[in-house]
PDB file of N, CA and C in Angstrom:
ATOM      1  N   MET A 995      -0.838  -3.532  -1.842  1.00  0.00           N
ATOM      2  CA  MET A 995      -1.592  -2.433  -2.377  1.00  0.00           C
ATOM      3  C   MET A 995      -0.654  -1.340  -2.898  1.00  0.00           C
ATOM      4  N   VAL A 996       0.442  -1.077  -2.172  1.00  0.00           N
ATOM      5  CA  VAL A 996       1.395  -0.055  -2.614  1.00  0.00           C
ATOM      6  C   VAL A 996       2.008  -0.453  -3.955  1.00  0.00           C
ATOM      7  N   LEU A 997       2.403  -1.701  -4.080  1.00  0.00           N
ATOM      8  CA  LEU A 997       3.031  -2.127  -5.336  1.00  0.00           C
ATOM      9  C   LEU A 997       2.051  -2.013  -6.496  1.00  0.00           C
ATOM     10  N   LEU A 998       0.812  -2.380  -6.287  1.00  0.00           N
ATOM     11  CA  LEU A 998      -0.184  -2.247  -7.347  1.00  0.00           C
ATOM     12  C   LEU A 998      -0.459  -0.781  -7.662  1.00  0.00           C
ATOM     13  N   ALA A 999      -0.473   0.065  -6.657  1.00  0.00           N
ATOM     14  CA  ALA A 999      -0.727   1.491  -6.875  1.00  0.00           C
ATOM     15  C   ALA A 999       0.324   2.125  -7.775  1.00  0.00           C
ATOM     16  N   PHE A1000       1.558   1.680  -7.664  1.00  0.00           N
ATOM     17  CA  PHE A1000       2.642   2.259  -8.457  1.00  0.00           C
ATOM     18  C   PHE A1000       2.998   1.415  -9.680  1.00  0.00           C
ATOM     19  N   ALA A1001       2.252   0.340  -9.909  1.00  0.00           N
ATOM     20  CA  ALA A1001       2.481  -0.498 -11.094  1.00  0.00           C
ATOM     21  C   ALA A1001       1.980   0.234 -12.343  1.00  0.00           C
ATOM     22  N   SER A1002       2.355  -0.291 -13.486  1.00  0.00           N
ATOM     23  CA  SER A1002       1.905   0.305 -14.741  1.00  0.00           C
ATOM     24  C   SER A1002       0.387   0.211 -14.863  1.00  0.00           C
ATOM     25  N   GLN A1003      -0.169   1.081 -15.680  1.00  0.00           N
ATOM     26  CA  GLN A1003      -1.607   1.041 -15.925  1.00  0.00           C
ATOM     27  C   GLN A1003      -2.015  -0.308 -16.504  1.00  0.00           C
ATOM     28  N   GLU A1004      -1.162  -0.853 -17.355  1.00  0.00           N
ATOM     29  CA  GLU A1004      -1.426  -2.164 -17.955  1.00  0.00           C
ATOM     30  C   GLU A1004      -1.541  -3.242 -16.875  1.00  0.00           C
ATOM     31  N   CYS A1005      -0.632  -3.228 -15.936  1.00  0.00           N
ATOM     32  CA  CYS A1005      -0.660  -4.206 -14.843  1.00  0.00           C
ATOM     33  C   CYS A1005      -1.910  -4.012 -13.988  1.00  0.00           C
ATOM     34  N   GLN A1006      -2.216  -2.777 -13.647  1.00  0.00           N
ATOM     35  CA  GLN A1006      -3.414  -2.503 -12.854  1.00  0.00           C
ATOM     36  C   GLN A1006      -4.670  -2.991 -13.578  1.00  0.00           C
ATOM     37  N   ASN A1007      -4.754  -2.694 -14.868  1.00  0.00           N
ATOM     38  CA  ASN A1007      -5.923  -3.118 -15.644  1.00  0.00           C
ATOM     39  C   ASN A1007      -6.059  -4.640 -15.647  1.00  0.00           C
ATOM     40  N   GLU A1008      -4.930  -5.331 -15.766  1.00  0.00           N
ATOM     41  CA  GLU A1008      -4.959  -6.794 -15.771  1.00  0.00           C
ATOM     42  C   GLU A1008      -5.495  -7.330 -14.445  1.00  0.00           C
ATOM     43  N   VAL A1009      -4.996  -6.789 -13.340  1.00  0.00           N
ATOM     44  CA  VAL A1009      -5.445  -7.239 -12.014  1.00  0.00           C
ATOM     45  C   VAL A1009      -6.919  -6.905 -11.810  1.00  0.00           C
ATOM     46  N   LEU A1010      -7.311  -5.706 -12.197  1.00  0.00           N
ATOM     47  CA  LEU A1010      -8.681  -5.259 -11.945  1.00  0.00           C
ATOM     48  C   LEU A1010      -9.699  -5.845 -12.910  1.00  0.00           C
ATOM     49  N   SER A1011      -9.229  -6.499 -13.956  1.00  0.00           N
ATOM     50  CA  SER A1011     -10.152  -7.115 -14.912  1.00  0.00           C
ATOM     51  C   SER A1011     -10.632  -8.490 -14.424  1.00  0.00           C
ATOM     52  N   ARG A1012      -9.952  -9.021 -13.420  1.00  0.00           N
ATOM     53  CA  ARG A1012     -10.314 -10.325 -12.866  1.00  0.00           C
ATOM     54  C   ARG A1012     -11.185 -10.138 -11.624  1.00  0.00           C
ATOM     55  N   PRO A1013     -11.936 -11.164 -11.251  1.00  0.00           N
ATOM     56  CA  PRO A1013     -12.700 -11.067  -9.994  1.00  0.00           C
ATOM     57  C   PRO A1013     -11.742 -10.874  -8.814  1.00  0.00           C
ATOM     58  N   LEU A1014     -12.095  -9.979  -7.926  1.00  0.00           N
ATOM     59  CA  LEU A1014     -11.271  -9.694  -6.750  1.00  0.00           C
ATOM     60  C   LEU A1014     -11.837 -10.458  -5.554  1.00  0.00           C
ATOM     61  N   GLU A1015     -10.989 -11.215  -4.892  1.00  0.00           N
ATOM     62  CA  GLU A1015     -11.421 -12.079  -3.797  1.00  0.00           C
ATOM     63  C   GLU A1015     -11.730 -11.264  -2.543  1.00  0.00           C
ATOM     64  N   ARG A1016     -12.871 -11.516  -1.958  1.00  0.00           N
ATOM     65  CA  ARG A1016     -13.244 -10.873  -0.698  1.00  0.00           C
ATOM     66  C   ARG A1016     -12.705 -11.723   0.448  1.00  0.00           C
ATOM     67  N   LEU A1017     -11.743 -11.178   1.179  1.00  0.00           N
ATOM     68  CA  LEU A1017     -11.153 -11.891   2.316  1.00  0.00           C
ATOM     69  C   LEU A1017     -11.888 -11.573   3.614  1.00  0.00           C
ATOM     70  N   THR A1018     -12.413 -10.349   3.711  1.00  0.00           N
ATOM     71  CA  THR A1018     -13.184  -9.916   4.883  1.00  0.00           C
ATOM     72  C   THR A1018     -14.318  -9.017   4.385  1.00  0.00           C
ATOM     73  N   ASP A1019     -15.148  -8.578   5.297  1.00  0.00           N
ATOM     74  CA  ASP A1019     -16.213  -7.663   4.893  1.00  0.00           C
ATOM     75  C   ASP A1019     -15.671  -6.271   4.547  1.00  0.00           C
ATOM     76  N   LYS A1020     -14.393  -6.004   4.856  1.00  0.00           N
ATOM     77  CA  LYS A1020     -13.778  -4.722   4.526  1.00  0.00           C
ATOM     78  C   LYS A1020     -12.902  -4.778   3.266  1.00  0.00           C
ATOM     79  N   THR A1021     -12.710  -5.957   2.707  1.00  0.00           N
ATOM     80  CA  THR A1021     -11.893  -6.094   1.501  1.00  0.00           C
ATOM     81  C   THR A1021     -12.530  -5.322   0.355  1.00  0.00           C
ATOM     82  N   VAL A1022     -11.733  -4.528  -0.336  1.00  0.00           N
ATOM     83  CA  VAL A1022     -12.218  -3.759  -1.481  1.00  0.00           C
ATOM     84  C   VAL A1022     -12.237  -4.684  -2.698  1.00  0.00           C
ATOM     85  N   THR A1023     -13.430  -4.938  -3.229  1.00  0.00           N
ATOM     86  CA  THR A1023     -13.555  -5.829  -4.389  1.00  0.00           C
ATOM     87  C   THR A1023     -14.158  -5.129  -5.602  1.00  0.00           C
ATOM     88  N   ASN A1024     -14.617  -3.903  -5.433  1.00  0.00           N
ATOM     89  CA  ASN A1024     -15.165  -3.143  -6.547  1.00  0.00           C
ATOM     90  C   ASN A1024     -14.009  -2.480  -7.297  1.00  0.00           C
ATOM     91  N   PRO A1025     -13.828  -2.781  -8.592  1.00  0.00           N
ATOM     92  CA  PRO A1025     -12.689  -2.231  -9.330  1.00  0.00           C
ATOM     93  C   PRO A1025     -12.624  -0.701  -9.326  1.00  0.00           C
ATOM     94  N   ASP A1026     -13.758  -0.028  -9.443  1.00  0.00           N
ATOM     95  CA  ASP A1026     -13.739   1.442  -9.442  1.00  0.00           C
ATOM     96  C   ASP A1026     -13.319   1.987  -8.081  1.00  0.00           C
ATOM     97  N   GLN A1027     -13.827   1.381  -7.032  1.00  0.00           N
ATOM     98  CA  GLN A1027     -13.435   1.791  -5.679  1.00  0.00           C
ATOM     99  C   GLN A1027     -11.946   1.527  -5.454  1.00  0.00           C
ATOM    100  N   LEU A1028     -11.459   0.396  -5.940  1.00  0.00           N
ATOM    101  CA  LEU A1028     -10.049   0.070  -5.776  1.00  0.00           C
ATOM    102  C   LEU A1028      -9.172   1.031  -6.582  1.00  0.00           C
ATOM    103  N   ARG A1029      -9.609   1.428  -7.770  1.00  0.00           N
ATOM    104  CA  ARG A1029      -8.856   2.422  -8.560  1.00  0.00           C
ATOM    105  C   ARG A1029      -8.721   3.734  -7.787  1.00  0.00           C
ATOM    106  N   ARG A1030      -9.807   4.152  -7.132  1.00  0.00           N
ATOM    107  CA  ARG A1030      -9.748   5.385  -6.337  1.00  0.00           C
ATOM    108  C   ARG A1030      -8.790   5.225  -5.160  1.00  0.00           C
ATOM    109  N   LEU A1031      -8.823   4.050  -4.543  1.00  0.00           N
ATOM    110  CA  LEU A1031      -7.916   3.779  -3.430  1.00  0.00           C
ATOM    111  C   LEU A1031      -6.460   3.789  -3.903  1.00  0.00           C
ATOM    112  N   LEU A1032      -6.186   3.191  -5.058  1.00  0.00           N
ATOM    113  CA  LEU A1032      -4.823   3.167  -5.598  1.00  0.00           C
ATOM    114  C   LEU A1032      -4.347   4.577  -5.926  1.00  0.00           C
ATOM    115  N   ALA A1033      -5.228   5.410  -6.463  1.00  0.00           N
ATOM    116  CA  ALA A1033      -4.866   6.803  -6.750  1.00  0.00           C
ATOM    117  C   ALA A1033      -4.521   7.539  -5.457  1.00  0.00           C
ATOM    118  N   ASP A1034      -5.274   7.266  -4.405  1.00  0.00           N
ATOM    119  CA  ASP A1034      -5.007   7.878  -3.104  1.00  0.00           C
ATOM    120  C   ASP A1034      -3.652   7.429  -2.563  1.00  0.00           C
ATOM    121  N   VAL A1035      -3.334   6.154  -2.732  1.00  0.00           N
ATOM    122  CA  VAL A1035      -2.036   5.626  -2.287  1.00  0.00           C
ATOM    123  C   VAL A1035      -0.901   6.323  -3.042  1.00  0.00           C
ATOM    124  N   ARG A1036      -1.056   6.500  -4.351  1.00  0.00           N
ATOM    125  CA  ARG A1036      -0.018   7.196  -5.143  1.00  0.00           C
ATOM    126  C   ARG A1036       0.163   8.632  -4.668  1.00  0.00           C
ATOM    127  N   GLN A1037      -0.915   9.284  -4.330  1.00  0.00           N
ATOM    128  CA  GLN A1037      -0.837  10.685  -3.903  1.00  0.00           C
ATOM    129  C   GLN A1037      -0.236  10.818  -2.504  1.00  0.00           C
ATOM    130  N   ARG A1038      -0.683   9.967  -1.579  1.00  0.00           N
ATOM    131  CA  ARG A1038      -0.262  10.102  -0.182  1.00  0.00           C
ATOM    132  C   ARG A1038       0.999   9.317   0.157  1.00  0.00           C
ATOM    133  N   HIS A1039       1.380   8.391  -0.706  1.00  0.00           N
ATOM    134  CA  HIS A1039       2.562   7.537  -0.498  1.00  0.00           C
ATOM    135  C   HIS A1039       2.445   6.661   0.739  1.00  0.00           C
ATOM    136  N   PHE A1040       1.245   6.211   1.051  1.00  0.00           N
ATOM    137  CA  PHE A1040       1.052   5.183   2.064  1.00  0.00           C
ATOM    138  C   PHE A1040      -0.358   4.622   1.928  1.00  0.00           C
ATOM    139  N   VAL A1041      -0.542   3.448   2.502  1.00  0.00           N
ATOM    140  CA  VAL A1041      -1.875   2.858   2.573  1.00  0.00           C
ATOM    141  C   VAL A1041      -2.106   2.378   3.994  1.00  0.00           C
ATOM    142  N   TYR A1042      -3.298   2.611   4.458  1.00  0.00           N
ATOM    143  CA  TYR A1042      -3.760   2.140   5.751  1.00  0.00           C
ATOM    144  C   TYR A1042      -4.869   1.150   5.440  1.00  0.00           C
ATOM    145  N   ALA A1043      -4.677  -0.112   5.758  1.00  0.00           N
ATOM    146  CA  ALA A1043      -5.612  -1.170   5.380  1.00  0.00           C
ATOM    147  C   ALA A1043      -6.169  -1.839   6.631  1.00  0.00           C
ATOM    148  N   ASP A1044      -7.220  -1.281   7.170  1.00  0.00           N
ATOM    149  CA  ASP A1044      -7.829  -1.787   8.394  1.00  0.00           C
ATOM    150  C   ASP A1044      -8.784  -2.927   8.076  1.00  0.00           C
ATOM    151  N   GLY A1045      -8.355  -4.148   8.359  1.00  0.00           N
ATOM    152  CA  GLY A1045      -9.208  -5.312   8.181  1.00  0.00           C
ATOM    153  C   GLY A1045      -9.387  -5.768   6.749  1.00  0.00           C
ATOM    154  N   TYR A1046      -8.587  -5.292   5.803  1.00  0.00           N
ATOM    155  CA  TYR A1046      -8.737  -5.678   4.394  1.00  0.00           C
ATOM    156  C   TYR A1046      -8.408  -7.150   4.173  1.00  0.00           C
ATOM    157  N   GLY A1047      -7.406  -7.659   4.902  1.00  0.00           N
ATOM    158  CA  GLY A1047      -6.963  -9.035   4.673  1.00  0.00           C
ATOM    159  C   GLY A1047      -7.402 -10.013   5.732  1.00  0.00           C
ATOM    160  N   ARG A1048      -7.589  -9.512   6.948  1.00  0.00           N
ATOM    161  CA  ARG A1048      -7.992 -10.396   8.051  1.00  0.00           C
ATOM    162  C   ARG A1048      -8.703  -9.552   9.106  1.00  0.00           C
ATOM    163  N   PRO A1049      -9.857  -9.988   9.563  1.00  0.00           N
ATOM    164  CA  PRO A1049     -10.579  -9.210  10.577  1.00  0.00           C
ATOM    165  C   PRO A1049      -9.730  -8.987  11.823  1.00  0.00           C
ATOM    166  N   GLY A1050      -9.786  -7.777  12.349  1.00  0.00           N
ATOM    167  CA  GLY A1050      -9.070  -7.468  13.578  1.00  0.00           C
ATOM    168  C   GLY A1050      -7.609  -7.114  13.391  1.00  0.00           C
ATOM    169  N   TRP A1051      -7.145  -7.115  12.166  1.00  0.00           N
ATOM    170  CA  TRP A1051      -5.749  -6.783  11.885  1.00  0.00           C
ATOM    171  C   TRP A1051      -5.691  -5.581  10.950  1.00  0.00           C
ATOM    172  N   THR A1052      -4.683  -4.749  11.131  1.00  0.00           N
ATOM    173  CA  THR A1052      -4.500  -3.552  10.330  1.00  0.00           C
ATOM    174  C   THR A1052      -3.120  -3.588   9.697  1.00  0.00           C
ATOM    175  N   GLY A1053      -3.027  -3.125   8.472  1.00  0.00           N
ATOM    176  CA  GLY A1053      -1.749  -3.026   7.793  1.00  0.00           C
ATOM    177  C   GLY A1053      -1.485  -1.594   7.376  1.00  0.00           C
ATOM    178  N   VAL A1054      -0.242  -1.213   7.428  1.00  0.00           N
ATOM    179  CA  VAL A1054       0.207   0.084   6.925  1.00  0.00           C
ATOM    180  C   VAL A1054       1.413  -0.200   6.046  1.00  0.00           C
ATOM    181  N   ALA A1055       1.452   0.426   4.862  1.00  0.00           N
ATOM    182  CA  ALA A1055       2.576   0.196   3.947  1.00  0.00           C
ATOM    183  C   ALA A1055       2.970   1.506   3.276  1.00  0.00           C
ATOM    184  N   VAL A1056       4.262   1.611   2.978  1.00  0.00           N
ATOM    185  CA  VAL A1056       4.820   2.779   2.286  1.00  0.00           C
ATOM    186  C   VAL A1056       5.717   2.282   1.152  1.00  0.00           C
ATOM    187  N   PRO A1057       5.869   3.083   0.097  1.00  0.00           N
ATOM    188  CA  PRO A1057       6.711   2.654  -1.020  1.00  0.00           C
ATOM    189  C   PRO A1057       8.198   2.842  -0.737  1.00  0.00           C
ATOM    190  N   VAL A1058       8.993   2.013  -1.399  1.00  0.00           N
ATOM    191  CA  VAL A1058      10.445   2.145  -1.417  1.00  0.00           C
ATOM    192  C   VAL A1058      10.817   2.384  -2.872  1.00  0.00           C
ATOM    193  N   PHE A1059      11.577   3.454  -3.109  1.00  0.00           N
ATOM    194  CA  PHE A1059      11.916   3.852  -4.466  1.00  0.00           C
ATOM    195  C   PHE A1059      13.325   3.412  -4.837  1.00  0.00           C
ATOM    196  N   GLY A1060      13.530   3.132  -6.119  1.00  0.00           N
ATOM    197  CA  GLY A1060      14.826   2.722  -6.632  1.00  0.00           C
ATOM    198  C   GLY A1060      15.571   3.864  -7.293  1.00  0.00           C
ATOM    199  N   ARG A1061      16.597   3.506  -8.027  1.00  0.00           N
ATOM    200  CA  ARG A1061      17.505   4.459  -8.657  1.00  0.00           C
ATOM    201  C   ARG A1061      16.802   5.464  -9.575  1.00  0.00           C
ATOM    202  N   LYS A1062      15.808   5.018 -10.308  1.00  0.00           N
ATOM    203  CA  LYS A1062      15.114   5.896 -11.260  1.00  0.00           C
ATOM    204  C   LYS A1062      13.813   6.442 -10.686  1.00  0.00           C
ATOM    205  N   HIS A1063      13.710   6.476  -9.391  1.00  0.00           N
ATOM    206  CA  HIS A1063      12.542   6.940  -8.642  1.00  0.00           C
ATOM    207  C   HIS A1063      11.291   6.107  -8.954  1.00  0.00           C
ATOM    208  N   GLU A1064      11.516   4.834  -9.330  1.00  0.00           N
ATOM    209  CA  GLU A1064      10.409   3.913  -9.520  1.00  0.00           C
ATOM    210  C   GLU A1064      10.237   3.107  -8.237  1.00  0.00           C
ATOM    211  N   VAL A1065       9.031   2.695  -7.958  1.00  0.00           N
ATOM    212  CA  VAL A1065       8.788   1.890  -6.759  1.00  0.00           C
ATOM    213  C   VAL A1065       9.293   0.481  -7.020  1.00  0.00           C
ATOM    214  N   VAL A1066      10.194   0.026  -6.159  1.00  0.00           N
ATOM    215  CA  VAL A1066      10.787  -1.304  -6.321  1.00  0.00           C
ATOM    216  C   VAL A1066      10.393  -2.256  -5.198  1.00  0.00           C
ATOM    217  N   ALA A1067       9.792  -1.704  -4.142  1.00  0.00           N
ATOM    218  CA  ALA A1067       9.389  -2.527  -3.001  1.00  0.00           C
ATOM    219  C   ALA A1067       8.443  -1.714  -2.126  1.00  0.00           C
ATOM    220  N   SER A1068       7.907  -2.381  -1.134  1.00  0.00           N
ATOM    221  CA  SER A1068       7.133  -1.644  -0.130  1.00  0.00           C
ATOM    222  C   SER A1068       7.551  -2.147   1.246  1.00  0.00           C
ATOM    223  N   LEU A1069       7.419  -1.276   2.203  1.00  0.00           N
ATOM    224  CA  LEU A1069       7.702  -1.597   3.595  1.00  0.00           C
ATOM    225  C   LEU A1069       6.357  -1.609   4.308  1.00  0.00           C
ATOM    226  N   SER A1070       6.061  -2.693   5.010  1.00  0.00           N
ATOM    227  CA  SER A1070       4.750  -2.775   5.648  1.00  0.00           C
ATOM    228  C   SER A1070       4.841  -3.380   7.036  1.00  0.00           C
ATOM    229  N   ILE A1071       3.842  -3.061   7.826  1.00  0.00           N
ATOM    230  CA  ILE A1071       3.660  -3.682   9.131  1.00  0.00           C
ATOM    231  C   ILE A1071       2.193  -4.093   9.241  1.00  0.00           C
ATOM    232  N   VAL A1072       1.957  -5.161   9.973  1.00  0.00           N
ATOM    233  CA  VAL A1072       0.601  -5.634  10.245  1.00  0.00           C
ATOM    234  C   VAL A1072       0.520  -5.863  11.746  1.00  0.00           C
ATOM    235  N   TYR A1073      -0.551  -5.401  12.351  1.00  0.00           N
ATOM    236  CA  TYR A1073      -0.695  -5.522  13.788  1.00  0.00           C
ATOM    237  C   TYR A1073      -2.176  -5.625  14.148  1.00  0.00           C
ATOM    238  N   ARG A1074      -2.439  -6.080  15.351  1.00  0.00           N
ATOM    239  CA  ARG A1074      -3.828  -6.145  15.825  1.00  0.00           C
ATOM    240  C   ARG A1074      -4.385  -4.734  15.863  1.00  0.00           C
ATOM    241  N   SER A1075      -5.567  -4.570  15.347  1.00  0.00           N
ATOM    242  CA  SER A1075      -6.162  -3.242  15.229  1.00  0.00           C
ATOM    243  C   SER A1075      -6.255  -2.516  16.560  1.00  0.00           C
ATOM    244  N   ARG A1076      -6.475  -3.214  17.608  1.00  0.00           N
ATOM    245  CA  ARG A1076      -6.638  -2.553  18.909  1.00  0.00           C
ATOM    246  C   ARG A1076      -5.307  -2.199  19.573  1.00  0.00           C
ATOM    247  N   ASP A1077      -4.190  -2.713  19.055  1.00  0.00           N
ATOM    248  CA  ASP A1077      -2.907  -2.548  19.728  1.00  0.00           C
ATOM    249  C   ASP A1077      -2.163  -1.259  19.376  1.00  0.00           C
ATOM    250  N   GLU A1078      -2.332  -0.770  18.181  1.00  0.00           N
ATOM    251  CA  GLU A1078      -1.552   0.376  17.721  1.00  0.00           C
ATOM    252  C   GLU A1078      -2.437   1.323  16.932  1.00  0.00           C
ATOM    253  N   SER A1079      -1.893   2.501  16.657  1.00  0.00           N
ATOM    254  CA  SER A1079      -2.566   3.401  15.721  1.00  0.00           C
ATOM    255  C   SER A1079      -1.609   3.620  14.553  1.00  0.00           C
ATOM    256  N   PRO A1080      -2.133   3.665  13.333  1.00  0.00           N
ATOM    257  CA  PRO A1080      -1.243   3.798  12.171  1.00  0.00           C
ATOM    258  C   PRO A1080      -0.459   5.104  12.183  1.00  0.00           C
ATOM    259  N   GLN A1081      -1.055   6.155  12.734  1.00  0.00           N
ATOM    260  CA  GLN A1081      -0.361   7.437  12.767  1.00  0.00           C
ATOM    261  C   GLN A1081       0.916   7.366  13.592  1.00  0.00           C
ATOM    262  N   SER A1082       0.911   6.529  14.623  1.00  0.00           N
ATOM    263  CA  SER A1082       2.102   6.417  15.466  1.00  0.00           C
ATOM    264  C   SER A1082       3.230   5.683  14.751  1.00  0.00           C
ATOM    265  N   GLN A1083       2.923   4.904  13.745  1.00  0.00           N
ATOM    266  CA  GLN A1083       3.938   4.128  13.035  1.00  0.00           C
ATOM    267  C   GLN A1083       4.360   4.753  11.706  1.00  0.00           C
ATOM    268  N   LEU A1084       3.527   5.590  11.133  1.00  0.00           N
ATOM    269  CA  LEU A1084       3.750   6.082   9.779  1.00  0.00           C
ATOM    270  C   LEU A1084       5.043   6.875   9.633  1.00  0.00           C
ATOM    271  N   ALA A1085       5.346   7.771  10.556  1.00  0.00           N
ATOM    272  CA  ALA A1085       6.566   8.583  10.447  1.00  0.00           C
ATOM    273  C   ALA A1085       7.814   7.702  10.450  1.00  0.00           C
ATOM    274  N   ALA A1086       7.848   6.724  11.340  1.00  0.00           N
ATOM    275  CA  ALA A1086       9.001   5.824  11.406  1.00  0.00           C
ATOM    276  C   ALA A1086       9.119   5.004  10.131  1.00  0.00           C
ATOM    277  N   MET A1087       7.991   4.546   9.605  1.00  0.00           N
ATOM    278  CA  MET A1087       8.027   3.758   8.368  1.00  0.00           C
ATOM    279  C   MET A1087       8.504   4.599   7.192  1.00  0.00           C
ATOM    280  N   ARG A1088       8.029   5.844   7.115  1.00  0.00           N
ATOM    281  CA  ARG A1088       8.466   6.724   6.021  1.00  0.00           C
ATOM    282  C   ARG A1088       9.964   7.007   6.127  1.00  0.00           C
ATOM    283  N   THR A1089      10.455   7.203   7.337  1.00  0.00           N
ATOM    284  CA  THR A1089      11.882   7.449   7.532  1.00  0.00           C
ATOM    285  C   THR A1089      12.691   6.226   7.099  1.00  0.00           C
ATOM    286  N   ALA A1090      12.252   5.043   7.507  1.00  0.00           N
ATOM    287  CA  ALA A1090      12.960   3.816   7.126  1.00  0.00           C
ATOM    288  C   ALA A1090      12.922   3.612   5.612  1.00  0.00           C
ATOM    289  N   ALA A1091      11.772   3.829   4.993  1.00  0.00           N
ATOM    290  CA  ALA A1091      11.650   3.666   3.539  1.00  0.00           C
ATOM    291  C   ALA A1091      12.518   4.672   2.800  1.00  0.00           C
ATOM    292  N   ALA A1092      12.606   5.894   3.315  1.00  0.00           N
ATOM    293  CA  ALA A1092      13.454   6.908   2.683  1.00  0.00           C
ATOM    294  C   ALA A1092      14.925   6.503   2.757  1.00  0.00           C
ATOM    295  N   GLY A1093      15.341   5.951   3.902  1.00  0.00           N
ATOM    296  CA  GLY A1093      16.721   5.480   4.039  1.00  0.00           C
ATOM    297  C   GLY A1093      17.027   4.342   3.091  1.00  0.00           C
ATOM    298  N   ILE A1094      16.118   3.401   2.974  1.00  0.00           N
ATOM    299  CA  ILE A1094      16.304   2.289   2.035  1.00  0.00           C
ATOM    300  C   ILE A1094      16.352   2.827   0.602  1.00  0.00           C
ATOM    301  N   SER A1095      15.464   3.753   0.298  1.00  0.00           N
ATOM    302  CA  SER A1095      15.430   4.337  -1.049  1.00  0.00           C
ATOM    303  C   SER A1095      16.740   5.041  -1.383  1.00  0.00           C
ATOM    304  N   ARG A1096      17.298   5.789  -0.430  1.00  0.00           N
ATOM    305  CA  ARG A1096      18.587   6.465  -0.662  1.00  0.00           C
ATOM    306  C   ARG A1096      19.696   5.450  -0.910  1.00  0.00           C
ATOM    307  N   THR A1097      19.688   4.366  -0.152  1.00  0.00           N
ATOM    308  CA  THR A1097      20.699   3.321  -0.342  1.00  0.00           C
ATOM    309  C   THR A1097      20.569   2.672  -1.717  1.00  0.00           C
ATOM    310  N   LEU A1098      19.342   2.378  -2.107  1.00  0.00           N
ATOM    311  CA  LEU A1098      19.119   1.761  -3.419  1.00  0.00           C
ATOM    312  C   LEU A1098      19.483   2.682  -4.569  1.00  0.00           C
ATOM    313  N   ALA A1099      19.277   3.976  -4.362  1.00  0.00           N
ATOM    314  CA  ALA A1099      19.571   4.945  -5.421  1.00  0.00           C
ATOM    315  C   ALA A1099      21.082   5.035  -5.664  1.00  0.00           C
ATOM    316  N   GLY A1100      21.868   4.816  -4.625  1.00  0.00           N
ATOM    317  CA  GLY A1100      23.320   4.843  -4.769  1.00  0.00           C
ATOM    318  C   GLY A1100      23.841   6.232  -5.088  1.00  0.00           C
ATOM    319  N   PRO A1101      25.140   6.321  -5.275  1.00  0.00           N
ATOM    320  CA  PRO A1101      25.748   7.627  -5.598  1.00  0.00           C
ATOM    321  C   PRO A1101      25.366   8.056  -7.008  1.00  0.00           C
ATOM    322  N   TYR A1102      25.246   9.344  -7.189  1.00  0.00           N
ATOM    323  CA  TYR A1102      24.880   9.876  -8.511  1.00  0.00           C
ATOM    324  C   TYR A1102      26.076  10.259  -9.304  1.00  0.00           C
TER     325      TYR A1102
END
């Protein structure tokens, strides 16, 4: 979701023009709803995906930026929904992603 959120508008339009597969009852398959979710991911720089891909599992992902401040990867974790809270993991994930981003950016 993070990679799609930071992809070009052309790429997003291509993905959203096709039928979106429902993996669970929480999977976002409405293109307009997904566009709003992607905009939220771009603004907040993380996604919390509770049950989107598999019932009972939660994913949290943050972007990793490259040399030109473009998103080149995402860092994510998936865990049983009852085992953790995303807020407890988000700060550590953002710190790790920032460190990776600084390394990828290299010296100026």
